[in-house]
PDB file of N, CA, C, O and CB in Angstrom:
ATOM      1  N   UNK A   1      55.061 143.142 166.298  1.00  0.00           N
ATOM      2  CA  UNK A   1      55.827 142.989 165.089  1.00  0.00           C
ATOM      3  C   UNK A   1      55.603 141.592 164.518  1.00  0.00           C
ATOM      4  O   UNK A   1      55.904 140.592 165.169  1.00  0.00           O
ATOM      5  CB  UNK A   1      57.315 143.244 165.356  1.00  0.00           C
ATOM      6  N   UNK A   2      54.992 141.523 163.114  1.00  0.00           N
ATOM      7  CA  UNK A   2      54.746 140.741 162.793  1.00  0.00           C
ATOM      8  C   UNK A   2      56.500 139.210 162.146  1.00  0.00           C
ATOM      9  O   UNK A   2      57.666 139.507 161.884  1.00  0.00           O
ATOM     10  CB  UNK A   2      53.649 141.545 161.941  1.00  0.00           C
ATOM     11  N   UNK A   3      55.981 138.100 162.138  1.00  0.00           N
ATOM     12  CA  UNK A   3      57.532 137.264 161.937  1.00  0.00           C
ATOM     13  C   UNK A   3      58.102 137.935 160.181  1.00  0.00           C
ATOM     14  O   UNK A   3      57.278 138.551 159.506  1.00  0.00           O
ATOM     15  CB  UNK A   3      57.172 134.905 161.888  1.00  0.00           C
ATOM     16  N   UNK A   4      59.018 137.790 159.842  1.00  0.00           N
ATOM     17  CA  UNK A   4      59.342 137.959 158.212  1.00  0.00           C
ATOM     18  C   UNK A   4      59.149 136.682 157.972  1.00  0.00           C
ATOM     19  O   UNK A   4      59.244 135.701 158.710  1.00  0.00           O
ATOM     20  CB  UNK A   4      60.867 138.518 157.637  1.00  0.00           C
ATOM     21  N   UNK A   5      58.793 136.822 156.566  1.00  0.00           N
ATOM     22  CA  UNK A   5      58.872 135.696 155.846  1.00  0.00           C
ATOM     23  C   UNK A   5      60.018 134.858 155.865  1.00  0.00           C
ATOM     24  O   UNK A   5      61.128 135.380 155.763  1.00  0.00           O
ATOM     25  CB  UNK A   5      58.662 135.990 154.714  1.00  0.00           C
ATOM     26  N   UNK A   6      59.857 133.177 156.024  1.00  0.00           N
ATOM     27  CA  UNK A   6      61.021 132.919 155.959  1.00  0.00           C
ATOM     28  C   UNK A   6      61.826 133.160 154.632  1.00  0.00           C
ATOM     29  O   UNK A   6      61.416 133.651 153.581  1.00  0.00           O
ATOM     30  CB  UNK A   6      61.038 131.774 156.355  1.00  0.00           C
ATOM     31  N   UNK A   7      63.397 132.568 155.030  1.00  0.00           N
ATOM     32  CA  UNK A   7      64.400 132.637 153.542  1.00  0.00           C
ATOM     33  C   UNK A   7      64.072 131.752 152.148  1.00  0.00           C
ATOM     34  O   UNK A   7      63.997 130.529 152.260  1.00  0.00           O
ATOM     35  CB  UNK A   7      65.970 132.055 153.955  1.00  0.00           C
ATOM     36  N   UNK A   8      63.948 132.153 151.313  1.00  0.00           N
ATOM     37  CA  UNK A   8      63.606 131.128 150.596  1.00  0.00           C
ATOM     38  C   UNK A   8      64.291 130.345 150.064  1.00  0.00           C
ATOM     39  O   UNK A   8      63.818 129.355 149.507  1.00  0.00           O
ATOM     40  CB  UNK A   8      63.050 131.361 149.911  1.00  0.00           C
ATOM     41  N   UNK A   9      65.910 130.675 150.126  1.00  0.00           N
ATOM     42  CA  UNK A   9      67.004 129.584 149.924  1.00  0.00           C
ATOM     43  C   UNK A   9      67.597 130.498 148.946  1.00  0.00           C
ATOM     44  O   UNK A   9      67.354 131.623 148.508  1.00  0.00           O
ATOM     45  CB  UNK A   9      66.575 127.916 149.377  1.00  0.00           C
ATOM     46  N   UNK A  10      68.621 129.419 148.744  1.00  0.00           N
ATOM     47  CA  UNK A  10      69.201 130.097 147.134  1.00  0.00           C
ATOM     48  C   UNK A  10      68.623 130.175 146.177  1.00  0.00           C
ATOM     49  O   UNK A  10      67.613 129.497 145.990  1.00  0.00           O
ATOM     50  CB  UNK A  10      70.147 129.575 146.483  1.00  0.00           C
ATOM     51  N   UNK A  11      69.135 131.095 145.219  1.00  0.00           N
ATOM     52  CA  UNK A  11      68.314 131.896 143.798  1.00  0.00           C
ATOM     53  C   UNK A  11      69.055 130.292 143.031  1.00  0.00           C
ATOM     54  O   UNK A  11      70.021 129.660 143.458  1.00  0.00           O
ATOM     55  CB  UNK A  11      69.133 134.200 142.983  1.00  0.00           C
ATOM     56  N   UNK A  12      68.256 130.008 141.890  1.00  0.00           N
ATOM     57  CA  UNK A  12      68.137 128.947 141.609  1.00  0.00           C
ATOM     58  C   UNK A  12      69.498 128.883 140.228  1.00  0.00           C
ATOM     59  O   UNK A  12      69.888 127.846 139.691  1.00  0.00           O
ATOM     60  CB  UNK A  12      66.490 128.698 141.350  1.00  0.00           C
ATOM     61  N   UNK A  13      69.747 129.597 140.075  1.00  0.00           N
ATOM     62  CA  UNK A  13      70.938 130.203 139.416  1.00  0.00           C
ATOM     63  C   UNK A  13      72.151 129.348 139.964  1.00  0.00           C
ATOM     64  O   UNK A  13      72.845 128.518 139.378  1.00  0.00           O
ATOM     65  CB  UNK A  13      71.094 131.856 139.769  1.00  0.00           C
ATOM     66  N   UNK A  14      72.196 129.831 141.341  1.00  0.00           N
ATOM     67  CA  UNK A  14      73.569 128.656 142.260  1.00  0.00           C
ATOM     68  C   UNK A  14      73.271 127.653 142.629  1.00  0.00           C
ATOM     69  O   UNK A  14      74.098 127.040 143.304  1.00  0.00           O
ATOM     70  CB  UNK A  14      74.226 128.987 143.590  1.00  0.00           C
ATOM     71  N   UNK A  15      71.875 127.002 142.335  1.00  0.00           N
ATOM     72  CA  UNK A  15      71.854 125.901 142.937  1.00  0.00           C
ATOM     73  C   UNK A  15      72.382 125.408 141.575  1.00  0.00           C
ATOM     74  O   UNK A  15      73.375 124.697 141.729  1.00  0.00           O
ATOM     75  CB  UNK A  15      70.511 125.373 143.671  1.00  0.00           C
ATOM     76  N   UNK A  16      71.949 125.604 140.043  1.00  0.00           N
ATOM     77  CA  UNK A  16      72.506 125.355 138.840  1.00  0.00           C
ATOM     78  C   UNK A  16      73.793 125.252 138.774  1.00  0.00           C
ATOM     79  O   UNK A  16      74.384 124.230 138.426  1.00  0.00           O
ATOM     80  CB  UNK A  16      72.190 126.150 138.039  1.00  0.00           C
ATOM     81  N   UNK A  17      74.445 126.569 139.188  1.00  0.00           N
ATOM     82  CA  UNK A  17      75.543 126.204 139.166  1.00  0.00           C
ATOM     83  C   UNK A  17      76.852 125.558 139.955  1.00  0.00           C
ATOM     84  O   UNK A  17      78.051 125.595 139.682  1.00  0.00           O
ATOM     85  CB  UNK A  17      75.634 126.868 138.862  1.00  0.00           C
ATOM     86  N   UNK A  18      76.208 125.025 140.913  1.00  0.00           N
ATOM     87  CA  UNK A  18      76.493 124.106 142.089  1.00  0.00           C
ATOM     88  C   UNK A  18      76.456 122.948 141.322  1.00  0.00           C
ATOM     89  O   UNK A  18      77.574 122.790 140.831  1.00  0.00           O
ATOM     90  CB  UNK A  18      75.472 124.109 143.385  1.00  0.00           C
ATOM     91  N   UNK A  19      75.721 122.098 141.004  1.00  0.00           N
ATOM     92  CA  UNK A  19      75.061 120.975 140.090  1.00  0.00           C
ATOM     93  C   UNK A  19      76.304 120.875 139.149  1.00  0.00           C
ATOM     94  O   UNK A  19      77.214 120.074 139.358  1.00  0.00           O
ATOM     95  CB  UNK A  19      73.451 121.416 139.229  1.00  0.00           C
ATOM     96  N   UNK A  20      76.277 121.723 138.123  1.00  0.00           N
ATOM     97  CA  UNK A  20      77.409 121.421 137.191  1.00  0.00           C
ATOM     98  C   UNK A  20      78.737 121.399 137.855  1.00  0.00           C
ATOM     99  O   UNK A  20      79.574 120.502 137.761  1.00  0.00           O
ATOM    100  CB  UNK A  20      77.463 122.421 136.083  1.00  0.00           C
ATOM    101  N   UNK A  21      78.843 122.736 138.685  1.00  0.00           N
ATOM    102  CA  UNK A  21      80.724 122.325 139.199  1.00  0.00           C
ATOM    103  C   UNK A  21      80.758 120.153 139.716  1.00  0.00           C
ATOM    104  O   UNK A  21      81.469 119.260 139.255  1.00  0.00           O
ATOM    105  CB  UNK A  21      81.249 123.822 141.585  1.00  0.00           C
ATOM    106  N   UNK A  22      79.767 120.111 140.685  1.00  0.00           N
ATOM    107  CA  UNK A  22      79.893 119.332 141.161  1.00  0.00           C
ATOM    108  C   UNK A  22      80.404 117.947 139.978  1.00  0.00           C
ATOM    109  O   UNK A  22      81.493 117.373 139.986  1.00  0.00           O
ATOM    110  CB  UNK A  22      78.768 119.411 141.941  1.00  0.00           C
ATOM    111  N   UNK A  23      79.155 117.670 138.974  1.00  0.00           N
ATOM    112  CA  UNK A  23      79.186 117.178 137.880  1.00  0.00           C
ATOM    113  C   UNK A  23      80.596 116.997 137.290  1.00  0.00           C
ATOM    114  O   UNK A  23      81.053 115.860 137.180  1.00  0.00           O
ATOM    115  CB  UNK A  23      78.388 117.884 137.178  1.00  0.00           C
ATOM    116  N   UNK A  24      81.397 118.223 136.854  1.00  0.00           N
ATOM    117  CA  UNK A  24      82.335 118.413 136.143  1.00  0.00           C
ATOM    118  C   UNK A  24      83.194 117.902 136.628  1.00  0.00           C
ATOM    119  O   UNK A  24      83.873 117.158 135.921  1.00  0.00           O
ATOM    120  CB  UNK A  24      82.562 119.417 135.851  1.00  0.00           C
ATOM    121  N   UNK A  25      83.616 118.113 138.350  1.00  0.00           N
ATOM    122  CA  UNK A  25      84.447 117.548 139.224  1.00  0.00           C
ATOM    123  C   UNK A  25      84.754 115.928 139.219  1.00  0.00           C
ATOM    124  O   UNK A  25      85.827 115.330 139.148  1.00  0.00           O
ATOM    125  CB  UNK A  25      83.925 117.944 140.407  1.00  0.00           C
ATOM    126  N   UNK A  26      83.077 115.334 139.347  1.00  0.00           N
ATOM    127  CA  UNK A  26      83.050 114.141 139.280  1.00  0.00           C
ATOM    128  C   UNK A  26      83.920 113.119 138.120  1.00  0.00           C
ATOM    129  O   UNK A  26      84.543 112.070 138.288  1.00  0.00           O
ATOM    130  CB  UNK A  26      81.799 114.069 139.248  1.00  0.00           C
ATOM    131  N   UNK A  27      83.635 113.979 136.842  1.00  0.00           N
ATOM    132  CA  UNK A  27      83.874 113.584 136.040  1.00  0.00           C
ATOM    133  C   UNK A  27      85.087 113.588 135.418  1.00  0.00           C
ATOM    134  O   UNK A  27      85.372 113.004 134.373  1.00  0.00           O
ATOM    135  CB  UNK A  27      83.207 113.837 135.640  1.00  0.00           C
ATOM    136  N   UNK A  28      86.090 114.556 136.384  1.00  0.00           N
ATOM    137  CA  UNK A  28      87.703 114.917 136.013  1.00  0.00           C
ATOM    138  C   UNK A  28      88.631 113.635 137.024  1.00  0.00           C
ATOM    139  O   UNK A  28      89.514 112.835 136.714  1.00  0.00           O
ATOM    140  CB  UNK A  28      88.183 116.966 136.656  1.00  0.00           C
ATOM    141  N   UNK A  29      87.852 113.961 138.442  1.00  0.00           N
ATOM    142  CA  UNK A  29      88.035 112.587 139.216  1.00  0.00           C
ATOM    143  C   UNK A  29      87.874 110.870 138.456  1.00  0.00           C
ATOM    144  O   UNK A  29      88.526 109.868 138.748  1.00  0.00           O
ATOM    145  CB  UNK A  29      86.844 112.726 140.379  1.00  0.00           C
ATOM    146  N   UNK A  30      86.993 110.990 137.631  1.00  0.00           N
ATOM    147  CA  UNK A  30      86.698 109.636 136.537  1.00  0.00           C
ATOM    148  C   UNK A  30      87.551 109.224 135.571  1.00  0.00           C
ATOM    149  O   UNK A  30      88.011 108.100 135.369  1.00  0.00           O
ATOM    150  CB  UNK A  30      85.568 109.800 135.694  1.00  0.00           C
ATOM    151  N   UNK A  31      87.766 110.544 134.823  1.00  0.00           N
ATOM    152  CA  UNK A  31      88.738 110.300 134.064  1.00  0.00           C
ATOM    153  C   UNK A  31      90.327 109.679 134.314  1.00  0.00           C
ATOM    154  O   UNK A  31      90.925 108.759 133.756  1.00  0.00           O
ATOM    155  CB  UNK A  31      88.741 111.341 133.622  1.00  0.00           C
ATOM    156  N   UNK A  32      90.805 110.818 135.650  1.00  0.00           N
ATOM    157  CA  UNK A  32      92.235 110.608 136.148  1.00  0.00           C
ATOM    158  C   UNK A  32      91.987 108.898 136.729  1.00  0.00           C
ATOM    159  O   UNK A  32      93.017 108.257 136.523  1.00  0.00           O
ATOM    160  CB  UNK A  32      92.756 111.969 137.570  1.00  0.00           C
ATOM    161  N   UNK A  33      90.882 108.048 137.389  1.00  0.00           N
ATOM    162  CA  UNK A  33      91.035 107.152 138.013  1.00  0.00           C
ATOM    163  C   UNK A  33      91.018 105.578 136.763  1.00  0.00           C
ATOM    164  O   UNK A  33      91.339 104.393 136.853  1.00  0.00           O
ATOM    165  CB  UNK A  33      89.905 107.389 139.192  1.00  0.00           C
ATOM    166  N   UNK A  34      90.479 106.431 135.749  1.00  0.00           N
ATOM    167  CA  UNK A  34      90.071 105.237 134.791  1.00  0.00           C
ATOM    168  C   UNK A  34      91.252 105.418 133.926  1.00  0.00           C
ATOM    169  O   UNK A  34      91.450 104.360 133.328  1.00  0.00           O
ATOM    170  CB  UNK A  34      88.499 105.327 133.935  1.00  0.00           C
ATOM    171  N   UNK A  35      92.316 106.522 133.541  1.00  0.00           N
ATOM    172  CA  UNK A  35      93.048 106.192 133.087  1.00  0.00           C
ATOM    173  C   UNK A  35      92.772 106.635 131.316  1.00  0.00           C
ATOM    174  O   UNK A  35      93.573 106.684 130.383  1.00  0.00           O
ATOM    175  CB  UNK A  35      93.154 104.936 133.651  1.00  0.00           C
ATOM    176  N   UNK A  36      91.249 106.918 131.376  1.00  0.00           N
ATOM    177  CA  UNK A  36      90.609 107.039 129.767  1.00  0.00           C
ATOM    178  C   UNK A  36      91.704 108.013 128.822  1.00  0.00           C
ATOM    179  O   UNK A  36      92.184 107.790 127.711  1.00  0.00           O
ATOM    180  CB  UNK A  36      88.807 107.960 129.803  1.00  0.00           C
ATOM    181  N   UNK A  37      91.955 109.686 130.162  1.00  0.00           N
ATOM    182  CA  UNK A  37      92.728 110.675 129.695  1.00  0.00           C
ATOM    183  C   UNK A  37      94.311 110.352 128.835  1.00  0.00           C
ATOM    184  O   UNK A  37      95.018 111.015 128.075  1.00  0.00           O
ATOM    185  CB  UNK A  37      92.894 111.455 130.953  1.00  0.00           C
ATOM    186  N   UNK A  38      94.371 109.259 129.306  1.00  0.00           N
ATOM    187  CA  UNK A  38      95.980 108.802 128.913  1.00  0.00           C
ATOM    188  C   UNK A  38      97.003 109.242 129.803  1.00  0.00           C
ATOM    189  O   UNK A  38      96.493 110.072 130.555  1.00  0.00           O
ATOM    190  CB  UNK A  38      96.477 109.373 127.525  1.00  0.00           C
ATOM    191  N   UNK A  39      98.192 109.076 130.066  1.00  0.00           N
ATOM    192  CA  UNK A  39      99.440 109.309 130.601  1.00  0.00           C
ATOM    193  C   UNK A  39      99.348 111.084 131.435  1.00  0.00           C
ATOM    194  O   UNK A  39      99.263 111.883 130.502  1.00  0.00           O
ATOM    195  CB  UNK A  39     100.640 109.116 129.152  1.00  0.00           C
ATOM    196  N   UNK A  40      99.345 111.483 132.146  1.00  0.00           N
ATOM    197  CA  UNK A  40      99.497 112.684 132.895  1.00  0.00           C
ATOM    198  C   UNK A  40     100.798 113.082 133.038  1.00  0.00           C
ATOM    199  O   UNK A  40     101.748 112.320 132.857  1.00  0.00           O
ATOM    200  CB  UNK A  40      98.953 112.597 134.118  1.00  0.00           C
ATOM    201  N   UNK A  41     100.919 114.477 133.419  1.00  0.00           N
ATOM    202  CA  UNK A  41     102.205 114.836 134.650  1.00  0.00           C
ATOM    203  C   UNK A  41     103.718 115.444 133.591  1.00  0.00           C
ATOM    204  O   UNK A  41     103.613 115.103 132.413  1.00  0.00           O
ATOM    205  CB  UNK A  41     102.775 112.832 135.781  1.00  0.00           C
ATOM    206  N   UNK A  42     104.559 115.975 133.812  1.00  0.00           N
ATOM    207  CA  UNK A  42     105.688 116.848 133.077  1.00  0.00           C
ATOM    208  C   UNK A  42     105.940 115.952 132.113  1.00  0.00           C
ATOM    209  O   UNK A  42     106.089 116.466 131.005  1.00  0.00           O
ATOM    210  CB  UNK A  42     107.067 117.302 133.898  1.00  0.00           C
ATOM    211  N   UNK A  43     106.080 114.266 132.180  1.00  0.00           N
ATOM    212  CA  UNK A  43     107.238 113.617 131.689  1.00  0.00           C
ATOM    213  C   UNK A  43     106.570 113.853 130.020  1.00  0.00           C
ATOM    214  O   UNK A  43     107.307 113.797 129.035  1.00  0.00           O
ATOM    215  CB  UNK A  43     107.557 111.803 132.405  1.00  0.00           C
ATOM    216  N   UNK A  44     104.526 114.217 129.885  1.00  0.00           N
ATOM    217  CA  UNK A  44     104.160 113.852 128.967  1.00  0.00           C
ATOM    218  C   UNK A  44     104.568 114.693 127.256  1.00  0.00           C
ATOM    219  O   UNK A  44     104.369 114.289 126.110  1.00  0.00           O
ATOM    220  CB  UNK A  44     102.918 113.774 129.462  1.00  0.00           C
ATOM    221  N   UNK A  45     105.188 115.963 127.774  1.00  0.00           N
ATOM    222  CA  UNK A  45     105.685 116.369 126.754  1.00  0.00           C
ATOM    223  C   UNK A  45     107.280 116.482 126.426  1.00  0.00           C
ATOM    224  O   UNK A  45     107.786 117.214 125.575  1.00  0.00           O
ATOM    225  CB  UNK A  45     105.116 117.392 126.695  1.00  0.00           C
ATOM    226  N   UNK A  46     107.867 115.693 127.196  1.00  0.00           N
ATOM    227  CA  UNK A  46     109.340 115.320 126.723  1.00  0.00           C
ATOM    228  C   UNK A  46     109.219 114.259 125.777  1.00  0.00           C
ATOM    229  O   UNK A  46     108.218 113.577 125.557  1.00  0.00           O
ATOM    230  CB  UNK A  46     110.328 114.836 127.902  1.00  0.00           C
ATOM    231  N   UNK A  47     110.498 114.181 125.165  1.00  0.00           N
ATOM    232  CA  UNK A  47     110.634 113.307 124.382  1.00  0.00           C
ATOM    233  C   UNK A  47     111.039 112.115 124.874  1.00  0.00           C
ATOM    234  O   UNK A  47     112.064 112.407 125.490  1.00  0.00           O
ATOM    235  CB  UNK A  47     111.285 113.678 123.560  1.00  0.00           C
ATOM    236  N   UNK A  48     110.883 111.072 124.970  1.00  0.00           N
ATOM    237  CA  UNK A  48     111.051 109.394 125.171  1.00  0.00           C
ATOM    238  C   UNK A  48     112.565 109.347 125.277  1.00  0.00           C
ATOM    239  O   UNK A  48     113.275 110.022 124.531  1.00  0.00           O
ATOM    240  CB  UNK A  48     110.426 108.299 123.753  1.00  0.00           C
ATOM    241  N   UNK A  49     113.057 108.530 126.227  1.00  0.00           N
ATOM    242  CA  UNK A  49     114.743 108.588 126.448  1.00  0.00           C
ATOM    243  C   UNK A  49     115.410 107.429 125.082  1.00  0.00           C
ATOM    244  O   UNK A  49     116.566 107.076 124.853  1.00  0.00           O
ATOM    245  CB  UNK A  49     115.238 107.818 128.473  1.00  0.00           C
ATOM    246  N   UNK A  50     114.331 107.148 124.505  1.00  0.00           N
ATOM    247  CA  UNK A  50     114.797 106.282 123.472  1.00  0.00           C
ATOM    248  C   UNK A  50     115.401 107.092 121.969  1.00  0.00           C
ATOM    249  O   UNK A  50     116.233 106.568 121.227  1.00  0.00           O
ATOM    250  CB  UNK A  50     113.488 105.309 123.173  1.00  0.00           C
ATOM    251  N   UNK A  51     114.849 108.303 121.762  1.00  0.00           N
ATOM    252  CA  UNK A  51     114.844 108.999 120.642  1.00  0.00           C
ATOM    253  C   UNK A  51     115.980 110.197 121.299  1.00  0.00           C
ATOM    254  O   UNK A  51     115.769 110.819 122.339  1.00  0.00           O
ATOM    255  CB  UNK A  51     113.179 109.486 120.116  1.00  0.00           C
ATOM    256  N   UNK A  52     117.011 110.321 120.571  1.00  0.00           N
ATOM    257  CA  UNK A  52     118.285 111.371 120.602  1.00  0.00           C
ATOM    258  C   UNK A  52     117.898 112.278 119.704  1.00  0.00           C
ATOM    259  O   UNK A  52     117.049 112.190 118.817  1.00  0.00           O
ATOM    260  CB  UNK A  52     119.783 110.817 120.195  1.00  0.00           C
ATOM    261  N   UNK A  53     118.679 113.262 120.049  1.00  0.00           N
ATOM    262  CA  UNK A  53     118.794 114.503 119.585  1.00  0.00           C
ATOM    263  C   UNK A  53     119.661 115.075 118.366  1.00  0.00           C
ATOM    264  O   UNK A  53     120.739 115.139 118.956  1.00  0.00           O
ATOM    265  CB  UNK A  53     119.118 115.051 120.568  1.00  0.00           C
ATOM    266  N   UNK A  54     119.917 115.505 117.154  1.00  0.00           N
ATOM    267  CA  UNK A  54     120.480 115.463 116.005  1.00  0.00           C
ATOM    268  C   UNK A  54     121.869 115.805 116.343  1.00  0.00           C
ATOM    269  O   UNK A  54     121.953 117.024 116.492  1.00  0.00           O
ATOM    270  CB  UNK A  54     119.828 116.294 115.023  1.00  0.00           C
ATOM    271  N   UNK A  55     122.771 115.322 116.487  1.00  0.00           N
ATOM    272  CA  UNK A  55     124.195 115.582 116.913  1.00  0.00           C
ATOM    273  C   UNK A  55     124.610 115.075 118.039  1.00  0.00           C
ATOM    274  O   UNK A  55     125.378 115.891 118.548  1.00  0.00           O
ATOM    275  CB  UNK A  55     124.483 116.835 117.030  1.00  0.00           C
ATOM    276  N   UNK A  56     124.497 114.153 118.686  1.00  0.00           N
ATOM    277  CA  UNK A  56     124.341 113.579 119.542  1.00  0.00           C
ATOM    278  C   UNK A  56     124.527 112.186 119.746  1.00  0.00           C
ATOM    279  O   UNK A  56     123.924 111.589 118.854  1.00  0.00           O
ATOM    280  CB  UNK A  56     123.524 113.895 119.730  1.00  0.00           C
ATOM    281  N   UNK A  57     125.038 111.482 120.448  1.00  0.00           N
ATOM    282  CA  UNK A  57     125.555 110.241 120.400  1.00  0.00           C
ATOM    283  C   UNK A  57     124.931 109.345 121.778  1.00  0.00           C
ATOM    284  O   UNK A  57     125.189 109.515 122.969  1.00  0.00           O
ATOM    285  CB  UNK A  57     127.209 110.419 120.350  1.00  0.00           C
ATOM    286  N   UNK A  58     124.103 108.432 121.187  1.00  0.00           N
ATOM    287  CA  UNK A  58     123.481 107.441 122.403  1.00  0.00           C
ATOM    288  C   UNK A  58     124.625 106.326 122.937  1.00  0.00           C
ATOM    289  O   UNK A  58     125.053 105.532 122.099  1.00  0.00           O
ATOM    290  CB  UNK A  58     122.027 106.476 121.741  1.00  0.00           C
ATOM    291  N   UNK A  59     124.992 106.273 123.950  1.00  0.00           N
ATOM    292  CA  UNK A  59     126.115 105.787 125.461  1.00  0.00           C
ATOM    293  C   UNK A  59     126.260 104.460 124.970  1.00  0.00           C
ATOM    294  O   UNK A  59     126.936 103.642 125.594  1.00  0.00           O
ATOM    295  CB  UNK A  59     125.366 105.778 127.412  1.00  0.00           C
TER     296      UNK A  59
END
């Protein structure tokens, strides 16, 4: 019995798309560390504790 050919690896398709996830990752990690994205996290779509609400009386 002759050997099989070896594997020839991955179809070049996933190595592509290996490349970009990786890429994209890098670059979400970059953003959050540099700060470029601006302010993160729940607080960013509340309103500022400085600005009240129409009927409402600041303490």
């Amino acid at each position: 019995m002759a050997n099989p050919p070896p594997y020839p690896g991955a179809p070049r398709w996933v190595k592509i798309a290996g490349i970009i996830a990786i890429i994209l990752v890098l670059l979400v990690i970059a953003v959050v560390f540099t700060g470029v994205g601006g302010p993160h996290g729940p607080g960013r779509h509340l309103p500022s504790s400085s600005v009240t609400e129409p009927g409402t009386q600041q303490p």
